[in-house]
């Protein structure tokens, strides 16, 4: 059995930046440093940071007054920011800059009196943070049926944003439905789905056509990792989402001659290496890396004076 690696895969610029912020905060301020929600959605990353002294909480009230507090890469609402100030917390914002761009558009649409439509998964931290940028009418949509049933104050004053980690193909269908329902809808100049999500999904679609089975390395609560699994399955190729090599089932590989591997944007490369090792210890042969989109985007880590 041969192994083919997707390109690109793994960490994106926003994830690299968020993790670097936690590392630098721990170095500068010493543990404990508190993080509201998971900094990124990967169990191995979270456990590593926890061992270094990061404390992950779900509510700001769990954090001692005056403590250094980091907002995750998914972003938070304005209400959470205000609550942190009220509680006297020293905050550092690790929101991905591409998510912050969506927040700014959300605020502009709200300021113009628009009903704002958020295409995304209800309850996802990024969607919660985005919705919390506006106090006006906000509607979270994830299906064509919800679009058909939607009621707005003025069909001529409607705009949309999207979660950055959605399926490119599914989102295109939803946007088509929005245009039919609201011909005057205000659209972003460029898609809100981030470059990393787009590139990784394109790579997995190509990979799925080359192999008999695809393994996606990523955590179950990672939206972008789940979309990669779906991208492979939509090409009629069996695909599994695994946190690490320990979740691999030998029975998956019956009659498999080529296995493809990719990783979500929050999954570290060492987990991919461990999956390759697991396969090779059981007889897998050559490892090749497919040609793919080169990524050169980097985000600066902000000054951490708080």
Short mmCIF file of N, CA and C in Angstrom, two decimals, residues 51-203:
data_model
loop_
_atom_site.label_atom_id
_atom_site.label_comp_id
_atom_site.label_asym_id
_atom_site.label_seq_id
_atom_site.Cartn_x
_atom_site.Cartn_y
_atom_site.Cartn_z
N UNK A 51 -0.31 21.56 29.55
CA UNK A 51 0.85 21.10 30.30
C UNK A 51 1.88 22.21 30.50
N UNK A 52 1.86 23.20 29.62
CA UNK A 52 2.80 24.33 29.74
C UNK A 52 2.28 25.41 30.68
N UNK A 53 1.01 25.29 31.09
CA UNK A 53 0.48 26.25 32.05
C UNK A 53 -0.72 27.05 31.61
N UNK A 54 -1.24 26.77 30.41
CA UNK A 54 -2.47 27.43 29.97
C UNK A 54 -3.67 26.78 30.64
N UNK A 55 -4.62 27.60 31.05
CA UNK A 55 -5.85 27.10 31.68
C UNK A 55 -7.02 27.48 30.77
N UNK A 56 -7.73 26.48 30.28
CA UNK A 56 -8.84 26.71 29.35
C UNK A 56 -10.15 26.72 30.12
N UNK A 57 -10.94 27.77 29.89
CA UNK A 57 -12.21 27.92 30.60
C UNK A 57 -13.31 28.19 29.58
N UNK A 58 -14.54 27.94 30.00
CA UNK A 58 -15.69 28.19 29.14
C UNK A 58 -16.43 29.48 29.51
N UNK A 59 -16.18 29.98 30.71
CA UNK A 59 -16.85 31.20 31.17
C UNK A 59 -15.83 32.15 31.77
N UNK A 60 -16.00 33.45 31.51
CA UNK A 60 -15.06 34.45 32.05
C UNK A 60 -15.09 34.48 33.57
N UNK A 61 -16.25 34.14 34.17
CA UNK A 61 -16.36 34.17 35.62
C UNK A 61 -15.43 33.16 36.30
N UNK A 62 -14.91 32.21 35.52
CA UNK A 62 -13.99 31.21 36.08
C UNK A 62 -12.57 31.76 36.23
N UNK A 63 -12.33 32.96 35.74
CA UNK A 63 -10.98 33.52 35.72
C UNK A 63 -10.81 34.52 36.86
N UNK A 64 -9.71 34.44 37.62
CA UNK A 64 -9.48 35.39 38.71
C UNK A 64 -9.33 36.82 38.19
N UNK A 65 -9.80 37.76 38.94
CA UNK A 65 -9.69 39.17 38.56
C UNK A 65 -8.23 39.55 38.35
N UNK A 66 -7.97 40.27 37.28
CA UNK A 66 -6.62 40.73 36.98
C UNK A 66 -5.77 39.73 36.22
N UNK A 67 -6.29 38.52 35.97
CA UNK A 67 -5.48 37.49 35.30
C UNK A 67 -5.36 37.78 33.80
N UNK A 68 -4.26 37.33 33.21
CA UNK A 68 -4.06 37.42 31.76
C UNK A 68 -5.01 36.43 31.09
N UNK A 69 -5.79 36.94 30.13
CA UNK A 69 -6.83 36.15 29.48
C UNK A 69 -6.73 36.30 27.97
N UNK A 70 -6.73 35.17 27.27
CA UNK A 70 -6.59 35.18 25.82
C UNK A 70 -7.91 34.75 25.18
N UNK A 71 -8.35 35.53 24.18
CA UNK A 71 -9.51 35.15 23.39
C UNK A 71 -9.04 34.25 22.25
N UNK A 72 -9.78 33.18 21.97
CA UNK A 72 -9.34 32.17 21.01
C UNK A 72 -9.32 32.70 19.58
N UNK A 73 -8.75 31.89 18.68
CA UNK A 73 -8.64 32.25 17.26
C UNK A 73 -10.00 32.42 16.61
N UNK A 74 -11.06 31.87 17.23
CA UNK A 74 -12.40 31.93 16.64
C UNK A 74 -13.07 33.28 16.87
N UNK A 75 -12.53 34.10 17.77
CA UNK A 75 -13.10 35.41 18.04
C UNK A 75 -14.21 35.36 19.08
N UNK A 76 -14.53 36.52 19.63
CA UNK A 76 -15.60 36.63 20.63
C UNK A 76 -16.49 37.82 20.29
N UNK A 77 -17.62 37.87 20.95
CA UNK A 77 -18.58 38.96 20.74
C UNK A 77 -18.13 40.22 21.47
N UNK A 78 -18.74 41.33 21.10
CA UNK A 78 -18.47 42.59 21.81
C UNK A 78 -18.92 42.49 23.26
N UNK A 79 -19.98 41.74 23.51
CA UNK A 79 -20.47 41.58 24.88
C UNK A 79 -19.43 40.87 25.75
N UNK A 80 -18.75 39.88 25.19
CA UNK A 80 -17.71 39.18 25.93
C UNK A 80 -16.54 40.12 26.21
N UNK A 81 -16.16 40.93 25.24
CA UNK A 81 -15.09 41.90 25.45
C UNK A 81 -15.44 42.85 26.58
N UNK A 82 -16.69 43.32 26.59
CA UNK A 82 -17.13 44.25 27.63
C UNK A 82 -17.17 43.56 28.99
N UNK A 83 -17.61 42.31 29.01
CA UNK A 83 -17.65 41.56 30.27
C UNK A 83 -16.24 41.39 30.83
N UNK A 84 -15.28 41.12 29.96
CA UNK A 84 -13.90 40.96 30.41
C UNK A 84 -13.38 42.25 31.04
N UNK A 85 -13.74 43.39 30.45
CA UNK A 85 -13.34 44.67 31.04
C UNK A 85 -13.98 44.87 32.41
N UNK A 86 -15.25 44.53 32.51
CA UNK A 86 -15.97 44.68 33.78
C UNK A 86 -15.36 43.80 34.87
N UNK A 87 -14.88 42.62 34.48
CA UNK A 87 -14.28 41.69 35.44
C UNK A 87 -12.82 42.01 35.74
N UNK A 88 -12.29 43.04 35.10
CA UNK A 88 -10.92 43.45 35.37
C UNK A 88 -9.87 42.51 34.82
N UNK A 89 -10.17 41.82 33.72
CA UNK A 89 -9.22 40.87 33.14
C UNK A 89 -8.27 41.59 32.19
N UNK A 90 -7.07 41.10 32.11
CA UNK A 90 -6.05 41.64 31.20
C UNK A 90 -6.08 40.78 29.94
N UNK A 91 -6.67 41.31 28.88
CA UNK A 91 -6.99 40.47 27.73
C UNK A 91 -5.99 40.61 26.58
N UNK A 92 -5.82 39.49 25.88
CA UNK A 92 -5.04 39.42 24.65
C UNK A 92 -5.93 38.78 23.60
N UNK A 93 -6.03 39.41 22.44
CA UNK A 93 -6.94 38.92 21.41
C UNK A 93 -6.17 38.08 20.39
N UNK A 94 -6.45 36.77 20.35
CA UNK A 94 -5.81 35.88 19.38
C UNK A 94 -6.72 35.57 18.20
N UNK A 95 -7.76 36.38 18.00
CA UNK A 95 -8.67 36.15 16.88
C UNK A 95 -7.91 36.15 15.57
N UNK A 96 -8.18 35.16 14.72
CA UNK A 96 -7.56 35.12 13.41
C UNK A 96 -7.87 36.41 12.66
N UNK A 97 -6.88 37.05 12.02
CA UNK A 97 -7.15 38.28 11.28
C UNK A 97 -8.22 38.13 10.20
N UNK A 98 -8.37 36.94 9.64
CA UNK A 98 -9.39 36.74 8.62
C UNK A 98 -10.78 36.67 9.23
N UNK A 99 -10.87 36.21 10.47
CA UNK A 99 -12.14 36.27 11.20
C UNK A 99 -12.44 37.72 11.59
N UNK A 100 -11.41 38.45 12.00
CA UNK A 100 -11.60 39.87 12.34
C UNK A 100 -12.13 40.66 11.15
N UNK A 101 -11.69 40.30 9.95
CA UNK A 101 -12.19 40.95 8.73
C UNK A 101 -13.70 40.75 8.59
N UNK A 102 -14.16 39.54 8.89
CA UNK A 102 -15.60 39.26 8.85
C UNK A 102 -16.33 40.09 9.91
N UNK A 103 -15.72 40.21 11.09
CA UNK A 103 -16.32 41.02 12.15
C UNK A 103 -16.50 42.47 11.69
N UNK A 104 -15.50 43.01 11.03
CA UNK A 104 -15.60 44.41 10.59
C UNK A 104 -16.72 44.58 9.56
N UNK A 105 -16.84 43.65 8.66
CA UNK A 105 -17.93 43.73 7.68
C UNK A 105 -19.28 43.62 8.37
N UNK A 106 -19.37 42.73 9.35
CA UNK A 106 -20.61 42.59 10.12
C UNK A 106 -21.01 43.92 10.75
N UNK A 107 -20.04 44.59 11.35
CA UNK A 107 -20.32 45.87 12.01
C UNK A 107 -20.75 46.94 11.00
N UNK A 108 -20.12 46.95 9.82
CA UNK A 108 -20.49 47.94 8.80
C UNK A 108 -21.93 47.72 8.31
N UNK A 109 -22.28 46.47 8.06
CA UNK A 109 -23.64 46.18 7.60
C UNK A 109 -24.67 46.57 8.66
N UNK A 110 -24.34 46.27 9.92
CA UNK A 110 -25.24 46.65 11.01
C UNK A 110 -25.40 48.16 11.09
N UNK A 111 -24.28 48.89 10.93
CA UNK A 111 -24.33 50.35 11.02
C UNK A 111 -25.19 50.95 9.91
N UNK A 112 -25.31 50.26 8.78
CA UNK A 112 -26.13 50.74 7.67
C UNK A 112 -27.59 50.32 7.79
N UNK A 113 -27.91 49.62 8.88
CA UNK A 113 -29.29 49.22 9.12
C UNK A 113 -29.73 47.98 8.38
N UNK A 114 -28.78 47.17 7.98
CA UNK A 114 -29.10 45.95 7.23
C UNK A 114 -29.46 44.80 8.17
N UNK A 115 -30.36 43.93 7.69
CA UNK A 115 -30.47 42.61 8.27
C UNK A 115 -29.23 41.85 7.82
N UNK A 116 -28.50 41.25 8.76
CA UNK A 116 -27.26 40.55 8.41
C UNK A 116 -27.49 39.05 8.50
N UNK A 117 -27.15 38.36 7.44
CA UNK A 117 -27.27 36.91 7.37
C UNK A 117 -25.89 36.31 7.57
N UNK A 118 -25.79 35.36 8.50
CA UNK A 118 -24.53 34.68 8.75
C UNK A 118 -24.67 33.24 8.28
N UNK A 119 -23.96 32.90 7.23
CA UNK A 119 -23.96 31.51 6.76
C UNK A 119 -22.95 30.75 7.60
N UNK A 120 -23.43 29.78 8.36
CA UNK A 120 -22.52 29.05 9.24
C UNK A 120 -23.26 28.06 10.11
N UNK A 121 -22.51 27.44 11.00
CA UNK A 121 -23.06 26.41 11.88
C UNK A 121 -23.46 27.03 13.21
N UNK A 122 -24.72 26.94 13.53
CA UNK A 122 -25.23 27.48 14.80
C UNK A 122 -24.46 26.88 15.97
N UNK A 123 -24.07 27.74 16.90
CA UNK A 123 -23.38 27.28 18.10
C UNK A 123 -21.87 27.20 17.96
N UNK A 124 -21.34 27.31 16.75
CA UNK A 124 -19.88 27.29 16.59
C UNK A 124 -19.32 28.59 17.18
N UNK A 125 -18.17 28.51 17.90
CA UNK A 125 -17.62 29.71 18.53
C UNK A 125 -17.39 30.87 17.55
N UNK A 126 -16.95 30.57 16.34
CA UNK A 126 -16.73 31.65 15.38
C UNK A 126 -18.04 32.34 15.01
N UNK A 127 -19.08 31.56 14.82
CA UNK A 127 -20.38 32.13 14.47
C UNK A 127 -20.93 32.94 15.64
N UNK A 128 -20.77 32.44 16.86
CA UNK A 128 -21.23 33.18 18.04
C UNK A 128 -20.52 34.53 18.14
N UNK A 129 -19.21 34.52 17.91
CA UNK A 129 -18.45 35.77 17.97
C UNK A 129 -18.86 36.73 16.88
N UNK A 130 -19.08 36.21 15.68
CA UNK A 130 -19.48 37.06 14.56
C UNK A 130 -20.86 37.68 14.79
N UNK A 131 -21.80 36.87 15.23
CA UNK A 131 -23.14 37.39 15.51
C UNK A 131 -23.09 38.49 16.58
N UNK A 132 -22.16 38.34 17.50
CA UNK A 132 -22.05 39.29 18.60
C UNK A 132 -21.39 40.60 18.25
N UNK A 133 -21.11 40.82 16.97
CA UNK A 133 -20.57 42.10 16.53
C UNK A 133 -21.68 43.10 16.22
N UNK A 134 -22.93 42.65 16.18
CA UNK A 134 -24.04 43.52 15.83
C UNK A 134 -25.17 43.36 16.84
N UNK A 135 -25.85 44.46 17.12
CA UNK A 135 -26.99 44.40 18.03
C UNK A 135 -28.31 44.42 17.27
N UNK A 136 -28.24 44.56 15.95
CA UNK A 136 -29.45 44.58 15.13
C UNK A 136 -29.88 43.18 14.72
N UNK A 137 -30.63 43.10 13.63
CA UNK A 137 -31.18 41.83 13.17
C UNK A 137 -30.08 40.96 12.57
N UNK A 138 -29.90 39.77 13.14
CA UNK A 138 -28.90 38.81 12.67
C UNK A 138 -29.58 37.45 12.53
N UNK A 139 -29.31 36.79 11.42
CA UNK A 139 -29.92 35.48 11.16
C UNK A 139 -28.81 34.49 10.78
N UNK A 140 -28.73 33.37 11.50
CA UNK A 140 -27.76 32.33 11.18
C UNK A 140 -28.45 31.30 10.30
N UNK A 141 -27.84 31.01 9.14
CA UNK A 141 -28.45 30.13 8.16
C UNK A 141 -27.48 29.03 7.76
N UNK A 142 -27.98 27.81 7.62
CA UNK A 142 -27.11 26.72 7.19
C UNK A 142 -27.76 25.82 6.15
N UNK A 143 -29.03 26.10 5.78
CA UNK A 143 -29.72 25.27 4.79
C UNK A 143 -30.54 26.15 3.84
N UNK A 144 -30.82 25.61 2.67
CA UNK A 144 -31.66 26.32 1.70
C UNK A 144 -33.07 26.51 2.23
N UNK A 145 -33.55 25.55 3.03
CA UNK A 145 -34.89 25.67 3.60
C UNK A 145 -34.98 26.86 4.54
N UNK A 146 -33.93 27.08 5.31
CA UNK A 146 -33.91 28.25 6.21
C UNK A 146 -33.91 29.55 5.43
N UNK A 147 -33.23 29.56 4.30
CA UNK A 147 -33.22 30.76 3.46
C UNK A 147 -34.62 31.01 2.89
N UNK A 148 -35.28 29.96 2.44
CA UNK A 148 -36.62 30.10 1.87
C UNK A 148 -37.62 30.62 2.89
N UNK A 149 -37.44 30.24 4.15
CA UNK A 149 -38.39 30.63 5.20
C UNK A 149 -38.03 31.95 5.88
N UNK A 150 -36.94 32.55 5.52
CA UNK A 150 -36.44 33.72 6.23
C UNK A 150 -37.32 34.95 6.01
N UNK A 151 -37.60 35.67 7.10
CA UNK A 151 -38.33 36.93 7.03
C UNK A 151 -37.40 38.06 7.45
N UNK A 152 -37.33 39.12 6.65
CA UNK A 152 -36.48 40.26 6.95
C UNK A 152 -37.31 41.53 6.91
N UNK A 153 -36.78 42.60 7.53
CA UNK A 153 -37.52 43.86 7.58
C UNK A 153 -37.65 44.50 6.21
N UNK A 154 -36.55 44.47 5.42
CA UNK A 154 -36.54 45.11 4.10
C UNK A 154 -35.67 44.28 3.17
N UNK A 155 -36.26 43.59 2.20
CA UNK A 155 -35.47 42.74 1.29
C UNK A 155 -34.39 43.49 0.52
N UNK A 156 -34.51 44.84 0.45
CA UNK A 156 -33.50 45.63 -0.25
C UNK A 156 -32.32 45.98 0.65
N UNK A 157 -32.45 45.67 1.94
CA UNK A 157 -31.35 45.99 2.87
C UNK A 157 -30.96 44.71 3.62
N UNK A 158 -30.34 43.81 2.87
CA UNK A 158 -29.88 42.53 3.40
C UNK A 158 -28.45 42.31 2.94
N UNK A 159 -27.59 41.87 3.85
CA UNK A 159 -26.22 41.53 3.49
C UNK A 159 -25.83 40.24 4.19
N UNK A 160 -24.75 39.62 3.73
CA UNK A 160 -24.33 38.36 4.35
C UNK A 160 -22.84 38.32 4.59
N UNK A 161 -22.48 37.49 5.56
CA UNK A 161 -21.09 37.09 5.81
C UNK A 161 -21.12 35.57 5.99
N UNK A 162 -19.95 34.94 5.97
CA UNK A 162 -19.92 33.50 6.18
C UNK A 162 -18.85 33.14 7.21
N UNK A 163 -19.08 32.00 7.84
CA UNK A 163 -18.04 31.37 8.65
C UNK A 163 -16.85 31.07 7.74
N UNK A 164 -15.64 31.17 8.26
CA UNK A 164 -14.45 31.05 7.41
C UNK A 164 -14.08 29.61 7.09
N UNK A 165 -14.71 28.62 7.75
CA UNK A 165 -14.26 27.23 7.62
C UNK A 165 -15.32 26.33 6.99
N UNK A 166 -16.18 26.89 6.17
CA UNK A 166 -17.27 26.12 5.59
C UNK A 166 -16.83 25.34 4.35
N UNK A 167 -17.69 24.41 3.93
CA UNK A 167 -17.49 23.75 2.64
C UNK A 167 -17.65 24.77 1.52
N UNK A 168 -16.65 24.85 0.66
CA UNK A 168 -16.71 25.80 -0.45
C UNK A 168 -17.90 25.50 -1.36
N UNK A 169 -18.11 24.23 -1.69
CA UNK A 169 -19.20 23.85 -2.60
C UNK A 169 -20.56 24.08 -1.97
N UNK A 170 -20.74 23.67 -0.72
CA UNK A 170 -22.04 23.85 -0.06
C UNK A 170 -22.38 25.33 0.09
N UNK A 171 -21.37 26.13 0.43
CA UNK A 171 -21.60 27.56 0.62
C UNK A 171 -21.99 28.23 -0.69
N UNK A 172 -21.38 27.79 -1.80
CA UNK A 172 -21.73 28.35 -3.12
C UNK A 172 -23.20 28.12 -3.43
N UNK A 173 -23.71 26.96 -3.05
CA UNK A 173 -25.13 26.66 -3.28
C UNK A 173 -26.03 27.55 -2.43
N UNK A 174 -25.63 27.78 -1.17
CA UNK A 174 -26.42 28.64 -0.29
C UNK A 174 -26.41 30.09 -0.78
N UNK A 175 -25.26 30.55 -1.25
CA UNK A 175 -25.17 31.92 -1.76
C UNK A 175 -26.04 32.07 -3.01
N UNK A 176 -26.08 31.05 -3.84
CA UNK A 176 -26.94 31.08 -5.02
C UNK A 176 -28.40 31.23 -4.59
N UNK A 177 -28.78 30.50 -3.55
CA UNK A 177 -30.15 30.60 -3.05
C UNK A 177 -30.44 31.99 -2.48
N UNK A 178 -29.45 32.58 -1.81
CA UNK A 178 -29.63 33.93 -1.27
C UNK A 178 -29.82 34.95 -2.38
N UNK A 179 -29.06 34.82 -3.46
CA UNK A 179 -29.19 35.76 -4.57
C UNK A 179 -30.55 35.67 -5.23
N UNK A 180 -31.09 34.46 -5.32
CA UNK A 180 -32.42 34.31 -5.90
C UNK A 180 -33.48 34.91 -5.00
N UNK A 181 -33.30 34.74 -3.70
CA UNK A 181 -34.30 35.23 -2.74
C UNK A 181 -34.18 36.74 -2.56
N UNK A 182 -32.95 37.26 -2.56
CA UNK A 182 -32.71 38.68 -2.33
C UNK A 182 -31.80 39.22 -3.43
N UNK A 183 -32.35 39.62 -4.56
CA UNK A 183 -31.53 40.06 -5.70
C UNK A 183 -30.62 41.25 -5.39
N UNK A 184 -30.96 42.06 -4.40
CA UNK A 184 -30.15 43.23 -4.06
C UNK A 184 -29.20 42.98 -2.89
N UNK A 185 -29.01 41.74 -2.52
CA UNK A 185 -28.21 41.41 -1.34
C UNK A 185 -26.80 41.97 -1.46
N UNK A 186 -26.29 42.52 -0.36
CA UNK A 186 -24.92 43.05 -0.31
C UNK A 186 -23.96 41.90 -0.05
N UNK A 187 -22.97 41.76 -0.94
CA UNK A 187 -22.02 40.65 -0.86
C UNK A 187 -20.61 41.16 -0.58
N UNK A 188 -19.79 40.37 0.08
CA UNK A 188 -18.38 40.76 0.27
C UNK A 188 -17.66 40.75 -1.07
N UNK A 189 -16.61 41.59 -1.20
CA UNK A 189 -15.85 41.65 -2.45
C UNK A 189 -15.18 40.31 -2.73
N UNK A 190 -14.73 39.66 -1.67
CA UNK A 190 -14.13 38.34 -1.78
C UNK A 190 -14.81 37.41 -0.79
N UNK A 191 -14.75 36.12 -1.06
CA UNK A 191 -15.36 35.16 -0.16
C UNK A 191 -14.78 35.27 1.26
N UNK A 192 -15.65 35.06 2.25
CA UNK A 192 -15.18 35.05 3.64
C UNK A 192 -14.53 33.72 4.01
N UNK A 193 -14.77 32.68 3.21
CA UNK A 193 -14.10 31.40 3.48
C UNK A 193 -12.61 31.61 3.28
N UNK A 194 -11.81 31.25 4.26
CA UNK A 194 -10.40 31.65 4.25
C UNK A 194 -9.60 30.83 3.24
N UNK A 195 -8.43 31.37 2.90
CA UNK A 195 -7.56 30.74 1.91
C UNK A 195 -7.19 29.32 2.32
N UNK A 196 -6.95 29.10 3.62
CA UNK A 196 -6.51 27.78 4.08
C UNK A 196 -7.61 26.74 3.90
N UNK A 197 -8.83 27.12 4.23
CA UNK A 197 -9.97 26.22 4.04
C UNK A 197 -10.13 25.88 2.56
N UNK A 198 -10.09 26.90 1.71
CA UNK A 198 -10.25 26.71 0.27
C UNK A 198 -9.15 25.81 -0.29
N UNK A 199 -7.91 26.10 0.07
CA UNK A 199 -6.78 25.34 -0.46
C UNK A 199 -6.82 23.88 -0.01
N UNK A 200 -7.13 23.65 1.25
CA UNK A 200 -7.12 22.28 1.77
C UNK A 200 -8.26 21.45 1.19
N UNK A 201 -9.41 22.08 0.99
CA UNK A 201 -10.51 21.34 0.37
C UNK A 201 -10.20 20.99 -1.08
N UNK A 202 -9.61 21.92 -1.81
CA UNK A 202 -9.24 21.64 -3.20
C UNK A 202 -8.22 20.51 -3.27
N UNK A 203 -7.25 20.52 -2.35
CA UNK A 203 -6.23 19.46 -2.33
C UNK A 203 -6.84 18.10 -2.01
#
